[in-house]
GROMACS .gro file of C-alpha atoms in nm:
model
  226
    1UNK     CA    1   0.000   0.000   0.000
    2UNK     CA    2   0.279   0.243   0.089
    3UNK     CA    3   0.450   0.174  -0.244
    4UNK     CA    4   0.122   0.237  -0.431
    5UNK     CA    5   0.065   0.558  -0.236
    6UNK     CA    6   0.417   0.678  -0.307
    7UNK     CA    7   0.373   0.594  -0.674
    8UNK     CA    8   0.045   0.786  -0.692
    9UNK     CA    9   0.205   1.089  -0.531
   10UNK     CA   10   0.496   1.085  -0.776
   11UNK     CA   11   0.259   1.048  -1.072
   12UNK     CA   12   0.058   1.348  -0.954
   13UNK     CA   13   0.378   1.554  -0.930
   14UNK     CA   14   0.485   1.435  -1.274
   15UNK     CA   15   0.146   1.519  -1.426
   16UNK     CA   16   0.150   1.868  -1.274
   17UNK     CA   17   0.508   1.918  -1.394
   18UNK     CA   18   0.408   1.817  -1.748
   19UNK     CA   19   0.119   2.065  -1.750
   20UNK     CA   20   0.343   2.343  -1.616
   21UNK     CA   21   0.615   2.263  -1.871
   22UNK     CA   22   0.360   2.269  -2.154
   23UNK     CA   23   0.248   2.623  -2.066
   24UNK     CA   24   0.521   2.804  -1.869
   25UNK     CA   25   0.391   3.090  -1.657
   26UNK     CA   26   0.026   2.991  -1.697
   27UNK     CA   27  -0.210   2.847  -1.437
   28UNK     CA   28  -0.299   2.479  -1.445
   29UNK     CA   29  -0.606   2.283  -1.344
   30UNK     CA   30  -0.606   2.043  -1.051
   31UNK     CA   31  -0.882   1.854  -1.231
   32UNK     CA   32  -0.655   1.808  -1.531
   33UNK     CA   33  -0.380   1.674  -1.303
   34UNK     CA   34  -0.619   1.423  -1.145
   35UNK     CA   35  -0.758   1.318  -1.483
   36UNK     CA   36  -0.407   1.257  -1.616
   37UNK     CA   37  -0.334   1.022  -1.327
   38UNK     CA   38  -0.680   0.868  -1.308
   39UNK     CA   39  -0.760   0.964  -0.949
   40UNK     CA   40  -1.025   1.170  -0.774
   41UNK     CA   41  -0.968   1.517  -0.631
   42UNK     CA   42  -0.971   1.396  -0.267
   43UNK     CA   43  -0.666   1.183  -0.345
   44UNK     CA   44  -0.471   1.489  -0.456
   45UNK     CA   45  -0.572   1.679  -0.143
   46UNK     CA   46  -0.477   1.379   0.068
   47UNK     CA   47  -0.119   1.400  -0.055
   48UNK     CA   48  -0.070   1.776  -0.089
   49UNK     CA   49  -0.342   1.947   0.114
   50UNK     CA   50  -0.388   2.227  -0.139
   51UNK     CA   51  -0.288   2.349  -0.482
   52UNK     CA   52   0.002   2.536  -0.324
   53UNK     CA   53   0.113   2.212  -0.161
   54UNK     CA   54   0.127   2.049  -0.503
   55UNK     CA   55   0.315   2.346  -0.648
   56UNK     CA   56   0.566   2.326  -0.363
   57UNK     CA   57   0.620   1.957  -0.441
   58UNK     CA   58   0.673   2.037  -0.811
   59UNK     CA   59   0.925   2.308  -0.717
   60UNK     CA   60   1.113   2.059  -0.498
   61UNK     CA   61   1.109   1.814  -0.790
   62UNK     CA   62   1.254   2.085  -1.014
   63UNK     CA   63   1.538   2.147  -0.769
   64UNK     CA   64   1.603   1.772  -0.751
   65UNK     CA   65   1.648   1.769  -1.131
   66UNK     CA   66   1.865   2.080  -1.123
   67UNK     CA   67   2.087   1.959  -0.839
   68UNK     CA   68   2.114   1.617  -1.000
   69UNK     CA   69   2.261   1.783  -1.308
   70UNK     CA   70   2.500   1.989  -1.096
   71UNK     CA   71   2.613   1.680  -0.906
   72UNK     CA   72   2.702   1.516  -1.237
   73UNK     CA   73   2.928   1.807  -1.336
   74UNK     CA   74   3.301   1.749  -1.303
   75UNK     CA   75   3.501   2.003  -1.106
   76UNK     CA   76   3.778   2.183  -1.291
   77UNK     CA   77   3.975   2.205  -0.966
   78UNK     CA   78   3.949   2.585  -0.973
   79UNK     CA   79   3.661   2.742  -0.775
   80UNK     CA   80   3.627   3.049  -0.997
   81UNK     CA   81   3.611   2.836  -1.308
   82UNK     CA   82   3.355   2.611  -1.138
   83UNK     CA   83   3.144   2.920  -1.062
   84UNK     CA   84   3.158   3.009  -1.432
   85UNK     CA   85   3.055   2.656  -1.530
   86UNK     CA   86   2.779   2.662  -1.269
   87UNK     CA   87   2.651   2.991  -1.411
   88UNK     CA   88   2.628   2.844  -1.762
   89UNK     CA   89   2.461   2.527  -1.631
   90UNK     CA   90   2.208   2.740  -1.439
   91UNK     CA   91   2.114   2.933  -1.751
   92UNK     CA   92   2.095   2.616  -1.960
   93UNK     CA   93   1.864   2.448  -1.709
   94UNK     CA   94   1.632   2.749  -1.705
   95UNK     CA   95   1.610   2.767  -2.083
   96UNK     CA   96   1.551   2.392  -2.111
   97UNK     CA   97   1.298   2.383  -1.826
   98UNK     CA   98   1.123   2.724  -1.825
   99UNK     CA   99   0.814   2.584  -1.650
  100UNK     CA  100   1.013   2.450  -1.358
  101UNK     CA  101   1.245   2.750  -1.347
  102UNK     CA  102   0.975   3.016  -1.331
  103UNK     CA  103   0.828   2.832  -1.031
  104UNK     CA  104   1.167   2.774  -0.868
  105UNK     CA  105   1.290   3.133  -0.894
  106UNK     CA  106   1.007   3.345  -1.035
  107UNK     CA  107   0.719   3.268  -0.797
  108UNK     CA  108   0.827   3.274  -0.436
  109UNK     CA  109   0.668   3.373  -0.107
  110UNK     CA  110   0.855   3.661   0.062
  111UNK     CA  111   1.064   3.528   0.347
  112UNK     CA  112   0.998   3.165   0.257
  113UNK     CA  113   1.247   3.044  -0.005
  114UNK     CA  114   1.196   2.687  -0.128
  115UNK     CA  115   1.409   2.430   0.054
  116UNK     CA  116   1.577   2.339  -0.274
  117UNK     CA  117   1.710   2.693  -0.309
  118UNK     CA  118   1.905   2.649   0.014
  119UNK     CA  119   2.066   2.332  -0.120
  120UNK     CA  120   2.169   2.506  -0.440
  121UNK     CA  121   2.298   2.809  -0.250
  122UNK     CA  122   2.518   2.592  -0.029
  123UNK     CA  123   2.694   2.453  -0.336
  124UNK     CA  124   2.768   2.806  -0.457
  125UNK     CA  125   2.883   2.921  -0.112
  126UNK     CA  126   3.118   2.623  -0.097
  127UNK     CA  127   3.286   2.749  -0.415
  128UNK     CA  128   3.309   3.110  -0.300
  129UNK     CA  129   3.452   2.994   0.033
  130UNK     CA  130   3.722   2.798  -0.150
  131UNK     CA  131   3.798   3.102  -0.364
  132UNK     CA  132   3.826   3.316  -0.050
  133UNK     CA  133   4.063   3.064   0.108
  134UNK     CA  134   4.285   3.106  -0.197
  135UNK     CA  135   4.278   3.485  -0.163
  136UNK     CA  136   4.081   3.520  -0.486
  137UNK     CA  137   3.788   3.732  -0.364
  138UNK     CA  138   3.757   4.107  -0.310
  139UNK     CA  139   3.435   4.058  -0.109
  140UNK     CA  140   3.316   3.807   0.150
  141UNK     CA  141   3.215   3.456   0.034
  142UNK     CA  142   2.850   3.525   0.124
  143UNK     CA  143   2.846   3.851  -0.069
  144UNK     CA  144   3.018   3.692  -0.367
  145UNK     CA  145   2.761   3.411  -0.372
  146UNK     CA  146   2.477   3.665  -0.352
  147UNK     CA  147   2.622   3.867  -0.642
  148UNK     CA  148   2.650   3.557  -0.858
  149UNK     CA  149   2.307   3.419  -0.772
  150UNK     CA  150   2.099   3.733  -0.822
  151UNK     CA  151   2.272   3.812  -1.151
  152UNK     CA  152   2.243   3.454  -1.272
  153UNK     CA  153   1.871   3.445  -1.195
  154UNK     CA  154   1.810   3.781  -1.361
  155UNK     CA  155   1.988   3.684  -1.682
  156UNK     CA  156   1.804   3.352  -1.698
  157UNK     CA  157   1.458   3.497  -1.632
  158UNK     CA  158   1.515   3.766  -1.895
  159UNK     CA  159   1.593   3.505  -2.160
  160UNK     CA  160   1.289   3.299  -2.056
  161UNK     CA  161   1.060   3.605  -2.067
  162UNK     CA  162   1.185   3.700  -2.411
  163UNK     CA  163   1.178   3.333  -2.521
  164UNK     CA  164   1.515   3.390  -2.684
  165UNK     CA  165   1.857   3.267  -2.574
  166UNK     CA  166   2.116   3.543  -2.549
  167UNK     CA  167   2.456   3.382  -2.483
  168UNK     CA  168   2.641   3.709  -2.543
  169UNK     CA  169   2.443   3.884  -2.270
  170UNK     CA  170   2.491   3.591  -2.032
  171UNK     CA  171   2.866   3.588  -2.097
  172UNK     CA  172   2.900   3.964  -2.053
  173UNK     CA  173   2.707   3.971  -1.725
  174UNK     CA  174   2.889   3.663  -1.598
  175UNK     CA  175   3.230   3.815  -1.662
  176UNK     CA  176   3.120   4.144  -1.507
  177UNK     CA  177   3.021   3.960  -1.191
  178UNK     CA  178   3.343   3.758  -1.189
  179UNK     CA  179   3.546   4.080  -1.219
  180UNK     CA  180   3.348   4.242  -0.938
  181UNK     CA  181   3.384   3.960  -0.688
  182UNK     CA  182   3.752   3.896  -0.766
  183UNK     CA  183   3.848   4.264  -0.765
  184UNK     CA  184   3.967   4.265  -1.124
  185UNK     CA  185   3.708   4.508  -1.261
  186UNK     CA  186   3.832   4.838  -1.402
  187UNK     CA  187   3.976   5.045  -1.123
  188UNK     CA  188   3.989   4.753  -0.878
  189UNK     CA  189   4.247   4.503  -0.770
  190UNK     CA  190   4.598   4.486  -0.906
  191UNK     CA  191   4.798   4.326  -1.181
  192UNK     CA  192   4.862   4.006  -0.984
  193UNK     CA  193   4.493   3.944  -0.921
  194UNK     CA  194   4.416   4.016  -1.284
  195UNK     CA  195   4.688   3.772  -1.395
  196UNK     CA  196   4.546   3.503  -1.167
  197UNK     CA  197   4.202   3.530  -1.321
  198UNK     CA  198   4.333   3.548  -1.678
  199UNK     CA  199   4.531   3.228  -1.621
  200UNK     CA  200   4.239   3.055  -1.449
  201UNK     CA  201   4.000   3.152  -1.729
  202UNK     CA  202   4.223   2.994  -1.995
  203UNK     CA  203   4.368   2.672  -1.848
  204UNK     CA  204   4.408   2.519  -2.195
  205UNK     CA  205   4.694   2.758  -2.276
  206UNK     CA  206   4.936   2.641  -2.006
  207UNK     CA  207   4.769   2.313  -1.918
  208UNK     CA  208   4.555   2.233  -1.615
  209UNK     CA  209   4.841   2.138  -1.379
  210UNK     CA  210   5.061   2.429  -1.477
  211UNK     CA  211   4.770   2.673  -1.449
  212UNK     CA  212   4.686   2.551  -1.100
  213UNK     CA  213   5.047   2.597  -0.992
  214UNK     CA  214   5.063   2.944  -1.144
  215UNK     CA  215   4.742   3.047  -0.969
  216UNK     CA  216   4.878   2.922  -0.636
  217UNK     CA  217   5.212   3.100  -0.684
  218UNK     CA  218   5.057   3.429  -0.794
  219UNK     CA  219   4.806   3.409  -0.511
  220UNK     CA  220   5.081   3.359  -0.256
  221UNK     CA  221   5.280   3.645  -0.406
  222UNK     CA  222   4.975   3.872  -0.404
  223UNK     CA  223   4.907   3.799  -0.035
  224UNK     CA  224   5.270   3.858   0.063
  225UNK     CA  225   5.307   4.195  -0.110
  226UNK     CA  226   4.963   4.333  -0.030
   0.00000   0.00000   0.00000
């Protein structure tokens, strides 16, 4: 019985997700969800309590998909480069799954972020903390993570709203944020910090191992002379 109940719940979430994906940003019918699964309305309310309860479950499902993709990504070994890769993966997920994304980041209750957002944020904060440990940040790890996240969400939502990918905009905003948090924007930082980020952004030129060593050496030199 428990297995059947669990299966019914998952099928209801899947049906709602399919309806949301088919018409991003539009409302969906609970009756249509029940009809797709072949159950009565009381069954849906038994599992979720309300329409908002079902939406919350769909949002959590969306974060499970998103975090599953992030978990499958290989680390470059460089936290700043991993932030760049994470940015691009975030945008790609939003453009591929606009229905999920607009619920995950576009429709939120003030003061009550979805639990999945916290899981995603912790991954980003882990990277900014590593970058701070290497002396690569001009701001605190929390502030760096906030800069990246709000900019990443804004760029993704804009492309979803316009229904048109804009990789040049995404790249430009991403690099602007990277320069801001690392202190290499115009008028900030110094030549050593700039050299670190140039090397890290192009590991194919020197090779991964050599680039990592160069970043470590320049970072140590920057900390000693600053």
